[in-house]
PDB file of C-alpha atoms in Angstrom:
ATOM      1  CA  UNK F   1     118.910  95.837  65.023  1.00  0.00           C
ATOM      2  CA  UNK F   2     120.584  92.617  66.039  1.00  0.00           C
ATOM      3  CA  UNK F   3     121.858  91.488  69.134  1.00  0.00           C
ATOM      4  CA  UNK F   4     124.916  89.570  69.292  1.00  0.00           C
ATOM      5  CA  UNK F   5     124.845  88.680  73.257  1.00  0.00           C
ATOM      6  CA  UNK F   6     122.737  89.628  75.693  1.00  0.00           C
ATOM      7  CA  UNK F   7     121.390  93.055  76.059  1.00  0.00           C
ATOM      8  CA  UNK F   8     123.876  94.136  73.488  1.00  0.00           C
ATOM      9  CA  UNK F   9     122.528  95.723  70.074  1.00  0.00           C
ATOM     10  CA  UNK F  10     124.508  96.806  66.585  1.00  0.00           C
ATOM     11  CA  UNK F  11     122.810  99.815  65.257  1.00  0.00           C
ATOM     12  CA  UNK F  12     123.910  99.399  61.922  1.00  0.00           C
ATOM     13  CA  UNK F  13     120.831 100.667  59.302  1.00  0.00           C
ATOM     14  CA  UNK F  14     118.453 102.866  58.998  1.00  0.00           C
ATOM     15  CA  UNK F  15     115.438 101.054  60.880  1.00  0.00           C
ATOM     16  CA  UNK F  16     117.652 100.220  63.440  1.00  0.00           C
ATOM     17  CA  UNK F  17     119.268 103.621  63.782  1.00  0.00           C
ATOM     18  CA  UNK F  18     115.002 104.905  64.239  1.00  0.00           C
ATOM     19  CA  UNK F  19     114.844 102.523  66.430  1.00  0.00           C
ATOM     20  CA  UNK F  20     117.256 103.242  68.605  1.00  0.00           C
ATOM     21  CA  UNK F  21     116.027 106.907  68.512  1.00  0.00           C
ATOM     22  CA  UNK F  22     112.466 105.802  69.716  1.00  0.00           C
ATOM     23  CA  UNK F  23     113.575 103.500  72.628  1.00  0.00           C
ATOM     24  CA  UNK F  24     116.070 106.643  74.083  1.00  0.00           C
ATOM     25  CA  UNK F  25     112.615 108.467  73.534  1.00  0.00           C
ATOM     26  CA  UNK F  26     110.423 106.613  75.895  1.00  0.00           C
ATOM     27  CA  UNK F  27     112.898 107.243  78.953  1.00  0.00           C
ATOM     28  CA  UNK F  28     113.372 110.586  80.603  1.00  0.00           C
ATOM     29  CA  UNK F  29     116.727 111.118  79.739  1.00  0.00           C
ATOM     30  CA  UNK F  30     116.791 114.271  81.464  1.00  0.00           C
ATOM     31  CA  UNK F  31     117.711 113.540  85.219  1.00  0.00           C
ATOM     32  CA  UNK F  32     119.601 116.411  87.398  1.00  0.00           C
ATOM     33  CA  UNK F  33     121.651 116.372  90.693  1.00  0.00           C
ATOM     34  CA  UNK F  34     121.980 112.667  93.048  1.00  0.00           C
ATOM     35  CA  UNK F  35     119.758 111.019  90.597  1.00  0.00           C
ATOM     36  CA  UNK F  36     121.924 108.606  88.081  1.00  0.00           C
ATOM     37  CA  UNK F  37     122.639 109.808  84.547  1.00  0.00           C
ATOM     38  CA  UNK F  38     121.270 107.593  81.686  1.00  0.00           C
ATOM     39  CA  UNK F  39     123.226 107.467  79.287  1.00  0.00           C
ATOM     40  CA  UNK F  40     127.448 106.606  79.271  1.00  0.00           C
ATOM     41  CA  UNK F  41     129.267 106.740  75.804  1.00  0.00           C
ATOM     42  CA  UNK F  42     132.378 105.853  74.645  1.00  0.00           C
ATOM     43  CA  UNK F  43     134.031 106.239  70.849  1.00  0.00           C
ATOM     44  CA  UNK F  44     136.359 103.979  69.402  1.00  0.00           C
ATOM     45  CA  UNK F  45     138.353 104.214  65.851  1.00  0.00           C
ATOM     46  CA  UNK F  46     141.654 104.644  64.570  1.00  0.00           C
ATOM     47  CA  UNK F  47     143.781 107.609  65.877  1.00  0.00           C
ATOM     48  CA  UNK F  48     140.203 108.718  67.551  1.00  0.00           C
ATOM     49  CA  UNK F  49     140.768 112.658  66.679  1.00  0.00           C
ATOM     50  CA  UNK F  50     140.619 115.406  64.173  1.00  0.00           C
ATOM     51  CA  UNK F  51     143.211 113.763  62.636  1.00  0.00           C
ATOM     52  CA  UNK F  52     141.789 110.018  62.561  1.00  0.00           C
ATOM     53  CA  UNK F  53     138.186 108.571  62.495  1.00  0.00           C
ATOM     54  CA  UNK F  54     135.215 107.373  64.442  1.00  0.00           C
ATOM     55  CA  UNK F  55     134.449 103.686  63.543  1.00  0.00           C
ATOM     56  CA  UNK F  56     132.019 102.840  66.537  1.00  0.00           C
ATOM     57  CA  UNK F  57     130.392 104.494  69.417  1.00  0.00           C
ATOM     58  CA  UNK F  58     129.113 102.569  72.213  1.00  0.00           C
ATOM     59  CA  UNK F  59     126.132 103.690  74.174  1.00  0.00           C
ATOM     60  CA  UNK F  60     125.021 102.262  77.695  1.00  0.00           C
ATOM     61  CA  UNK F  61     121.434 103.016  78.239  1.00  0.00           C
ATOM     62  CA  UNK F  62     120.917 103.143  82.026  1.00  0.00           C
ATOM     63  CA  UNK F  63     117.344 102.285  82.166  1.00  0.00           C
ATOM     64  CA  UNK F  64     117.035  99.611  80.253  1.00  0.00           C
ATOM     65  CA  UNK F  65     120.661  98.114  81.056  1.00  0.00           C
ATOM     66  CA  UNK F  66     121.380  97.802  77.283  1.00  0.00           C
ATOM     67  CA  UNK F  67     124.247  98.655  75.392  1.00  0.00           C
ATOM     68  CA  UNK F  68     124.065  99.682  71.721  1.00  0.00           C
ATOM     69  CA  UNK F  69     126.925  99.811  69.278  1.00  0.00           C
ATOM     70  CA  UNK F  70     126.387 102.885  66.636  1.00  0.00           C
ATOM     71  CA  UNK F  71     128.399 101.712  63.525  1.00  0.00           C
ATOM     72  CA  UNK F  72     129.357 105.238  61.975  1.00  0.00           C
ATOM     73  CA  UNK F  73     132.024 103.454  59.921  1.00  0.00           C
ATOM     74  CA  UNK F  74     128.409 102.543  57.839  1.00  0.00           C
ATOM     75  CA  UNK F  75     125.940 104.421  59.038  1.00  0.00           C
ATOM     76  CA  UNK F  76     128.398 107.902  58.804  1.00  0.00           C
ATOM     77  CA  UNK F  77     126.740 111.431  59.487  1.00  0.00           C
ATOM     78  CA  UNK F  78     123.208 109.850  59.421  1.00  0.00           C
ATOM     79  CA  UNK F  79     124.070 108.200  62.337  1.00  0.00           C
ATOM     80  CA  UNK F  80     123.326 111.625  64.054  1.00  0.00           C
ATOM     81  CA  UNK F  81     121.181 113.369  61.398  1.00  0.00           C
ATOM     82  CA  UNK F  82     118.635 111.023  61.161  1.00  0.00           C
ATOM     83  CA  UNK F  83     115.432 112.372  62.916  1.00  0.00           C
ATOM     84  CA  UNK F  84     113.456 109.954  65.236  1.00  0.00           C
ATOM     85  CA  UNK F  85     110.002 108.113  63.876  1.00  0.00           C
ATOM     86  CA  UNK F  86     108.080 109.773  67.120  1.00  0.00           C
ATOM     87  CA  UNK F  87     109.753 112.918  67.574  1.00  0.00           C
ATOM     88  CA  UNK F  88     110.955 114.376  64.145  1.00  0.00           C
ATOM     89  CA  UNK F  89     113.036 117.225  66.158  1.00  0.00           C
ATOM     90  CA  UNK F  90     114.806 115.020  67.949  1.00  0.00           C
ATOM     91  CA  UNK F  91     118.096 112.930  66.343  1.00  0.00           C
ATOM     92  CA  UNK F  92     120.859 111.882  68.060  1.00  0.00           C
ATOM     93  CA  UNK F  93     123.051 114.681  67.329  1.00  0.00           C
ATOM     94  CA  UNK F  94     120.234 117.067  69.098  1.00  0.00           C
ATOM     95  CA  UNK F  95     120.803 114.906  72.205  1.00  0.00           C
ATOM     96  CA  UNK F  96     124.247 115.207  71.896  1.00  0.00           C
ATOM     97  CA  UNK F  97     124.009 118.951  71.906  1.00  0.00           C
ATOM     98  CA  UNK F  98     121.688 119.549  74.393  1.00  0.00           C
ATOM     99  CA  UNK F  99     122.328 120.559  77.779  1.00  0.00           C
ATOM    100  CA  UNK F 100     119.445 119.139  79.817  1.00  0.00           C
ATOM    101  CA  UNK F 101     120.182 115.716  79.249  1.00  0.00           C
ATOM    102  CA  UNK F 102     123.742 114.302  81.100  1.00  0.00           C
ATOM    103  CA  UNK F 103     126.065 112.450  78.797  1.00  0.00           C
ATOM    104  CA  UNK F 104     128.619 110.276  81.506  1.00  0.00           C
ATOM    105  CA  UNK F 105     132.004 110.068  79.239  1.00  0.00           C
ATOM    106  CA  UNK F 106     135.644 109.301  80.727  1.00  0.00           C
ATOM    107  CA  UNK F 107     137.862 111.561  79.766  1.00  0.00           C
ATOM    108  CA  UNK F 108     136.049 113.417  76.520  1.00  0.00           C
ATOM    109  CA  UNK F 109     138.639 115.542  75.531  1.00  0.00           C
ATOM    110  CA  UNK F 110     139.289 113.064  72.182  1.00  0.00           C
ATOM    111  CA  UNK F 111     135.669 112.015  71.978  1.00  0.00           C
ATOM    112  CA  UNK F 112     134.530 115.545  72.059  1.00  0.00           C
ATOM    113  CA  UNK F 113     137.038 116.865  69.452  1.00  0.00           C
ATOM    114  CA  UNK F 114     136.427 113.713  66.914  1.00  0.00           C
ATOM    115  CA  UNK F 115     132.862 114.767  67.065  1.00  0.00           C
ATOM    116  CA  UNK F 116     133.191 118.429  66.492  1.00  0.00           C
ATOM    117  CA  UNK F 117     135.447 118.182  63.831  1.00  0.00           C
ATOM    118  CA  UNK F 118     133.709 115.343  61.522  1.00  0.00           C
ATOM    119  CA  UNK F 119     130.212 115.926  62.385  1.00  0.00           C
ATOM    120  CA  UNK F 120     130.153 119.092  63.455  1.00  0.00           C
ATOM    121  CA  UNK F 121     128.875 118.552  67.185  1.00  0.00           C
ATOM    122  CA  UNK F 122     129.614 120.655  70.067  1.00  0.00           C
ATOM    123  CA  UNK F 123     128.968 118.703  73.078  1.00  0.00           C
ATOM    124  CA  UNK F 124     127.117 119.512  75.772  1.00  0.00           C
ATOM    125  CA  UNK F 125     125.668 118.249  79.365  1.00  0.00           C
ATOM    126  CA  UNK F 126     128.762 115.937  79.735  1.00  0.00           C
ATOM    127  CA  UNK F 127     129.734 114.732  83.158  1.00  0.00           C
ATOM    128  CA  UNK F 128     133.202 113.538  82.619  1.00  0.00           C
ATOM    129  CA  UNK F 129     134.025 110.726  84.885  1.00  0.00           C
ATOM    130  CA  UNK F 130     137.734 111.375  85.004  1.00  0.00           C
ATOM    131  CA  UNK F 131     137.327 114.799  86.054  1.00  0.00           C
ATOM    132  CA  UNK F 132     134.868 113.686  88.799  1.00  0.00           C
ATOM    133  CA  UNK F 133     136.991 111.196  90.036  1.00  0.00           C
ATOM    134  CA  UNK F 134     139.813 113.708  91.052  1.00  0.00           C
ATOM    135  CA  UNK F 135     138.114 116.344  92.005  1.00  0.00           C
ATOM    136  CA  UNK F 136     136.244 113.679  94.539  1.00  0.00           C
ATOM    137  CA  UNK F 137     139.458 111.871  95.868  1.00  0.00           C
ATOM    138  CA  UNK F 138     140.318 112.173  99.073  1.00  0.00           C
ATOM    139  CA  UNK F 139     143.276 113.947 100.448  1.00  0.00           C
ATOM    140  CA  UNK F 140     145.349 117.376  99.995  1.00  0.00           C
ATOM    141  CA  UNK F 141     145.366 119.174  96.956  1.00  0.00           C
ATOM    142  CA  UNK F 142     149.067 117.719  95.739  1.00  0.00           C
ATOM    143  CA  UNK F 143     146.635 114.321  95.634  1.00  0.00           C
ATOM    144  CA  UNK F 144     145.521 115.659  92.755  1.00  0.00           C
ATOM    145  CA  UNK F 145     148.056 116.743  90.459  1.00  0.00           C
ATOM    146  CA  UNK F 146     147.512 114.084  87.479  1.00  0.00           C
ATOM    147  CA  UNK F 147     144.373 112.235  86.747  1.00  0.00           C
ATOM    148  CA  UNK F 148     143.988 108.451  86.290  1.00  0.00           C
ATOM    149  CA  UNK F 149     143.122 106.159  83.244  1.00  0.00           C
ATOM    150  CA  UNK F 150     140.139 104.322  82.561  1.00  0.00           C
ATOM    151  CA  UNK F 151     141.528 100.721  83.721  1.00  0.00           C
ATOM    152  CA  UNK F 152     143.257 101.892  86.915  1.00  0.00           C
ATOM    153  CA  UNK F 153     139.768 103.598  88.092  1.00  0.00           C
ATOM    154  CA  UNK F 154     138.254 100.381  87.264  1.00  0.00           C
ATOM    155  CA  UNK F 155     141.020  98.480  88.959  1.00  0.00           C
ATOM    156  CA  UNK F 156     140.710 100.163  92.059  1.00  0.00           C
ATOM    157  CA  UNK F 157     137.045 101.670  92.047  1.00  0.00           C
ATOM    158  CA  UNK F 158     134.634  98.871  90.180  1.00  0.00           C
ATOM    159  CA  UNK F 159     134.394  96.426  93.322  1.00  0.00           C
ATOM    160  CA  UNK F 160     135.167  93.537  90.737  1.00  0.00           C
ATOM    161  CA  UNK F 161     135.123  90.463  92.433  1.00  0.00           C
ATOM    162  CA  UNK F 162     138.297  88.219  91.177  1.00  0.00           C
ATOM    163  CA  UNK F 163     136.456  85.864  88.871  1.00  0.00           C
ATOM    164  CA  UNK F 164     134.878  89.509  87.588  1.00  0.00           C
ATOM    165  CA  UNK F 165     138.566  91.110  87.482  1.00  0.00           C
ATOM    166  CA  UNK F 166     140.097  88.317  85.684  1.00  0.00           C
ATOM    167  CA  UNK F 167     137.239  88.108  83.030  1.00  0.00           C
ATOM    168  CA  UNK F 168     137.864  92.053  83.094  1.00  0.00           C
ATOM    169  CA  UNK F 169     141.503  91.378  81.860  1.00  0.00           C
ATOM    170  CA  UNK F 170     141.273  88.831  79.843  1.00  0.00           C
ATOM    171  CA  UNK F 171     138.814  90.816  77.598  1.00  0.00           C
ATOM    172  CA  UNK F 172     140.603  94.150  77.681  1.00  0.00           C
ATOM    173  CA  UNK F 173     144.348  91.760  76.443  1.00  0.00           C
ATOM    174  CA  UNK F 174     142.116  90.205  73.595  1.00  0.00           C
ATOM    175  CA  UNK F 175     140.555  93.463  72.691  1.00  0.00           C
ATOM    176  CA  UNK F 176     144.356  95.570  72.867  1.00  0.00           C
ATOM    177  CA  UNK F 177     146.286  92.321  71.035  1.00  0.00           C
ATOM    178  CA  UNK F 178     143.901  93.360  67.938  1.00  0.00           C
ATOM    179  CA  UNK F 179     143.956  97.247  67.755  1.00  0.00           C
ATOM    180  CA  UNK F 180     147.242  98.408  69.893  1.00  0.00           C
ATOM    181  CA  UNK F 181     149.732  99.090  67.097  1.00  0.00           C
ATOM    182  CA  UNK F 182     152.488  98.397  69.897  1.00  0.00           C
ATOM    183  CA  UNK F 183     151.029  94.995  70.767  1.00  0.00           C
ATOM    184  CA  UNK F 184     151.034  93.804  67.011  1.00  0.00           C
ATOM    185  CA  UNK F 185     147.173  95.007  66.249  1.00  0.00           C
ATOM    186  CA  UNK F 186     145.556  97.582  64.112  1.00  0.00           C
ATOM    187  CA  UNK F 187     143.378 100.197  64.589  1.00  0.00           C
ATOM    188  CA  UNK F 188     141.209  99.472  61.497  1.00  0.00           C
ATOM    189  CA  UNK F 189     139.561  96.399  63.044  1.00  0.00           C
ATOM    190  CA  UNK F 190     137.470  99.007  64.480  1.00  0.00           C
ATOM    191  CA  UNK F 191     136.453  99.324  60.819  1.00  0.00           C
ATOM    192  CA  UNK F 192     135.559  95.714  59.748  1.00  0.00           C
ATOM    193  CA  UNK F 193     132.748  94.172  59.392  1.00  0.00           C
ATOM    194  CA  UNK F 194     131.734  92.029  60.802  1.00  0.00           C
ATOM    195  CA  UNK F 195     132.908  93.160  63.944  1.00  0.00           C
ATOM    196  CA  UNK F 196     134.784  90.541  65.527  1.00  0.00           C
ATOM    197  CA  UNK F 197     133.256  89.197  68.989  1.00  0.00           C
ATOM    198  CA  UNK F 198     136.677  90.904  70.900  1.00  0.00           C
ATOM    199  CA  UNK F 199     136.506  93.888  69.762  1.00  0.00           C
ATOM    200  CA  UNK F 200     132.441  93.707  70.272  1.00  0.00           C
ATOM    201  CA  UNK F 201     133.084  92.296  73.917  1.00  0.00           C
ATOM    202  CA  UNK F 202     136.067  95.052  73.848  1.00  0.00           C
ATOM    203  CA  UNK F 203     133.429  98.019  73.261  1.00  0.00           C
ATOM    204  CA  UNK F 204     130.902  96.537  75.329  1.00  0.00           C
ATOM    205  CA  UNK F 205     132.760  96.363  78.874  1.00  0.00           C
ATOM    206  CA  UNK F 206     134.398  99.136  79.449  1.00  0.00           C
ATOM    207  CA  UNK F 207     131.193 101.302  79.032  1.00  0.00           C
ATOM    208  CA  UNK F 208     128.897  98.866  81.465  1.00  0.00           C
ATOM    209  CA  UNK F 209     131.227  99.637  84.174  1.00  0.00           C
ATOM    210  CA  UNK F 210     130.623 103.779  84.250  1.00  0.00           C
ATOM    211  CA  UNK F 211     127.501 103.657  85.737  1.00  0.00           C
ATOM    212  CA  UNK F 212     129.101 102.075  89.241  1.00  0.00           C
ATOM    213  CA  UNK F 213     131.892 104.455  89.057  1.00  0.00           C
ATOM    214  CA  UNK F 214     129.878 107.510  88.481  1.00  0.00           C
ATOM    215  CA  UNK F 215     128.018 106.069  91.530  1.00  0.00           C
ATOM    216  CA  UNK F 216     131.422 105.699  93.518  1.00  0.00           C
ATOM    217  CA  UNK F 217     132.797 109.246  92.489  1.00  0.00           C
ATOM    218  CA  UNK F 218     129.459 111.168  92.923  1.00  0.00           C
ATOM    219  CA  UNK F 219     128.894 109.503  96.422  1.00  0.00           C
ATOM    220  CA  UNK F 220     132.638 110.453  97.462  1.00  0.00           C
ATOM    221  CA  UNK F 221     132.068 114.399  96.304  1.00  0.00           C
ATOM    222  CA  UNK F 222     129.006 114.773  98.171  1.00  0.00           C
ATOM    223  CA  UNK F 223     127.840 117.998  98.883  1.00  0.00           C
ATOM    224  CA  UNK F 224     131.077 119.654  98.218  1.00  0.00           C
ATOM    225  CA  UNK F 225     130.015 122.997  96.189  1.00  0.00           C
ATOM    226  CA  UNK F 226     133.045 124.186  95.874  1.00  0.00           C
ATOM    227  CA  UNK F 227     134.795 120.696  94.197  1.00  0.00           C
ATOM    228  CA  UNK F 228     131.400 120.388  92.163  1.00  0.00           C
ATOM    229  CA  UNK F 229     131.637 123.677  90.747  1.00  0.00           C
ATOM    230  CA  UNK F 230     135.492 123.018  89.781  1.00  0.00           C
ATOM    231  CA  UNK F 231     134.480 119.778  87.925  1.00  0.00           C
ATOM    232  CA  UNK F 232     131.970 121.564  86.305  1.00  0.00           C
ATOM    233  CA  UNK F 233     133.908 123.894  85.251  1.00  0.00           C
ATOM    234  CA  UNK F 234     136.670 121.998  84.140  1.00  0.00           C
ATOM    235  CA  UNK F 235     134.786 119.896  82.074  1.00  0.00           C
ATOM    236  CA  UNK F 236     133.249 122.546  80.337  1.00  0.00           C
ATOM    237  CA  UNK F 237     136.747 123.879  79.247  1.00  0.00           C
ATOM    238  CA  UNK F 238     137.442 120.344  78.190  1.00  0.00           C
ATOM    239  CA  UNK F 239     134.729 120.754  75.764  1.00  0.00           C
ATOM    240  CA  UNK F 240     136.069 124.107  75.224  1.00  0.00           C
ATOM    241  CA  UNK F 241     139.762 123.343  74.505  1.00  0.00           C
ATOM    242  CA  UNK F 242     138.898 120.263  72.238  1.00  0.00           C
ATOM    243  CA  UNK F 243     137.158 122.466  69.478  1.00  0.00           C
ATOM    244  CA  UNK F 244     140.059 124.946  69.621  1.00  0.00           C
ATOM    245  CA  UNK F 245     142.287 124.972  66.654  1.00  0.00           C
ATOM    246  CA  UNK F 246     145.059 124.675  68.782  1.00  0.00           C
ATOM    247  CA  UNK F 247     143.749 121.402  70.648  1.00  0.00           C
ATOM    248  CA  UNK F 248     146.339 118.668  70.277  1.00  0.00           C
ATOM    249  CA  UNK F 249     145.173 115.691  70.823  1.00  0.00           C
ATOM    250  CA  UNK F 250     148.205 113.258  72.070  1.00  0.00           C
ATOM    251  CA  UNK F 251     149.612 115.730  74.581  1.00  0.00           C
ATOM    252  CA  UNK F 252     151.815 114.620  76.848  1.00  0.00           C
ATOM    253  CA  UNK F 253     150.408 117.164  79.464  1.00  0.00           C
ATOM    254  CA  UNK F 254     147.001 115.994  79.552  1.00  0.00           C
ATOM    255  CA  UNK F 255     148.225 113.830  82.476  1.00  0.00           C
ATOM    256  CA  UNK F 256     148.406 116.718  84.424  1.00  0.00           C
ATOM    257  CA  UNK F 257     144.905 117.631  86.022  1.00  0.00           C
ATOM    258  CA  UNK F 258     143.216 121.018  85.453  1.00  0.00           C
ATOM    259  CA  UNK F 259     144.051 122.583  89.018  1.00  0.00           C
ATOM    260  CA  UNK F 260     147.845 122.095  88.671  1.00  0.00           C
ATOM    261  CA  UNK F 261     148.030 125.818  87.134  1.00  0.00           C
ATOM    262  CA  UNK F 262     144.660 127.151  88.366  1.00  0.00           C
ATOM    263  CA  UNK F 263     145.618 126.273  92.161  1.00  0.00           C
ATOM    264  CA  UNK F 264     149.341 126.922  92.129  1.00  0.00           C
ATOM    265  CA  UNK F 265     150.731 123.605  92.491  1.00  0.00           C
ATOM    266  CA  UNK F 266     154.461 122.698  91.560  1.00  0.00           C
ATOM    267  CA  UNK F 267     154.888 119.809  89.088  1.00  0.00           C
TER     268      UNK F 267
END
């Protein structure tokens, strides 16, 4: 396990894959309710689906304010078969599955279905952060017909300060102008090796950012049982939906939010 800048590590062997597995082992990773969810995830890779691959899958460890980059375009299943050193029931897949411990995701849908169908993993404890954000925003219920991206939540939600915003940008244009088929890129530099410090710093930002916007979104909802249940709910039949057969992953209606239909509103 190397680290390429700060508090950033590529899990890309087997002793640093155990490794890995025995530092998310010393933290309680099991936290319920107000208290802040450990661990944020994100998957990146080319046509992220069923019907593409998973190259990398970045992991921000709350406690220890590290991020780790999981190479699966080398490591492959083991990646989440591998059993830990100090807990031999526990691999990373077992986390995965297993409802006690909150996985923070924005928008899972893809993630979820990529993981199912390669490896076989059926998600569960998942908070996702796009689900929380609408169900928390303020106003009538036509406020929340469609649901928002990544980078407008971060945008408007992340408190960046300008310098921050601008640094924000200009890694998120370097990252796009090498994978975004429409920008001249391809997805496959998700794939080489070594990873390229963009696409690393790519990876790396997005993820650090879901801890303050979980923080944002959970403070907004409150103690609103009613919204919490929905986004519960909904999230679970994100999970759901993505494992279907008839899941389809480039949808044009996923912009739509999940209480368009359920509450009766006109689109």
């Amino acid at each position: 396990m190397s680290s390429s800048t700060s508090n950033v590590l590529f899990v890309d062997s087997l002793p640093s894959l155990q490794m890995f597995l025995v530092t998310l082992n010393t933290f309680n990773l099991t936290t319920k309710g107000s208290s802040i969810p450990s661990l944020y995830i994100d998957l990146e890779g080319a046509k992220l689906s069923r019907y593409g691959t998973i190259s990398l899958l970045t992991l921000f460890l709350f406690p220890n304010h590290t991020t780790y980059l999981l190479d699966i375009t080398t490591l492959g299943s083991l990646a989440f078969s591998t059993p830990s050193p100090t807990q031999a029931q526990t691999t990373f897949k077992s986390i995965l599955q297993d409802a006690s411990i909150p996985k923070v995701f924005f928008d899972v849908r893809n993630d979820s279905d990529a993981l199912h169908s390669h490896f076989q993993i059926s998600l569960a404890g998942i908070i996702d952060l796009q689900l929380l954000e609408l169900g928390s925003r303020a106003g009538g219920l036509d406020q929340k017909r469609t649901v928002c991206g990544l980078a407008r939540c971060i945008k408007t939600h992340a408190q960046l300060t300008p310098a921050e915003k601008k640094t924000w940008e200009a890694v998120k244009d370097k990252g796009a102008l090498l994978f975004a088929p429409e920008k001249g890129g391809r997805y496959e530099v998700f794939d080489e090796r070594p990873l390229s410090t963009e696409i690393m710093n790519y990876c790396v930002q997005d993820v650090r950012f879901l801890p303050g916007l979980w923080d944002v979104y959970n403070k907004r909802l409150g103690d609103d049982r009613k919204w919490i249940a929905l986004i519960e709910e909904a999230t679970l039949e994100r999970v759901r939906d993505s494992q279907s057969k008839d899941y389809v992953p480039d949808s044009k209606m996923k912009v739509f939010g999940p209480w368009t239909q359920v509450l009766a509103l006109p689109v």
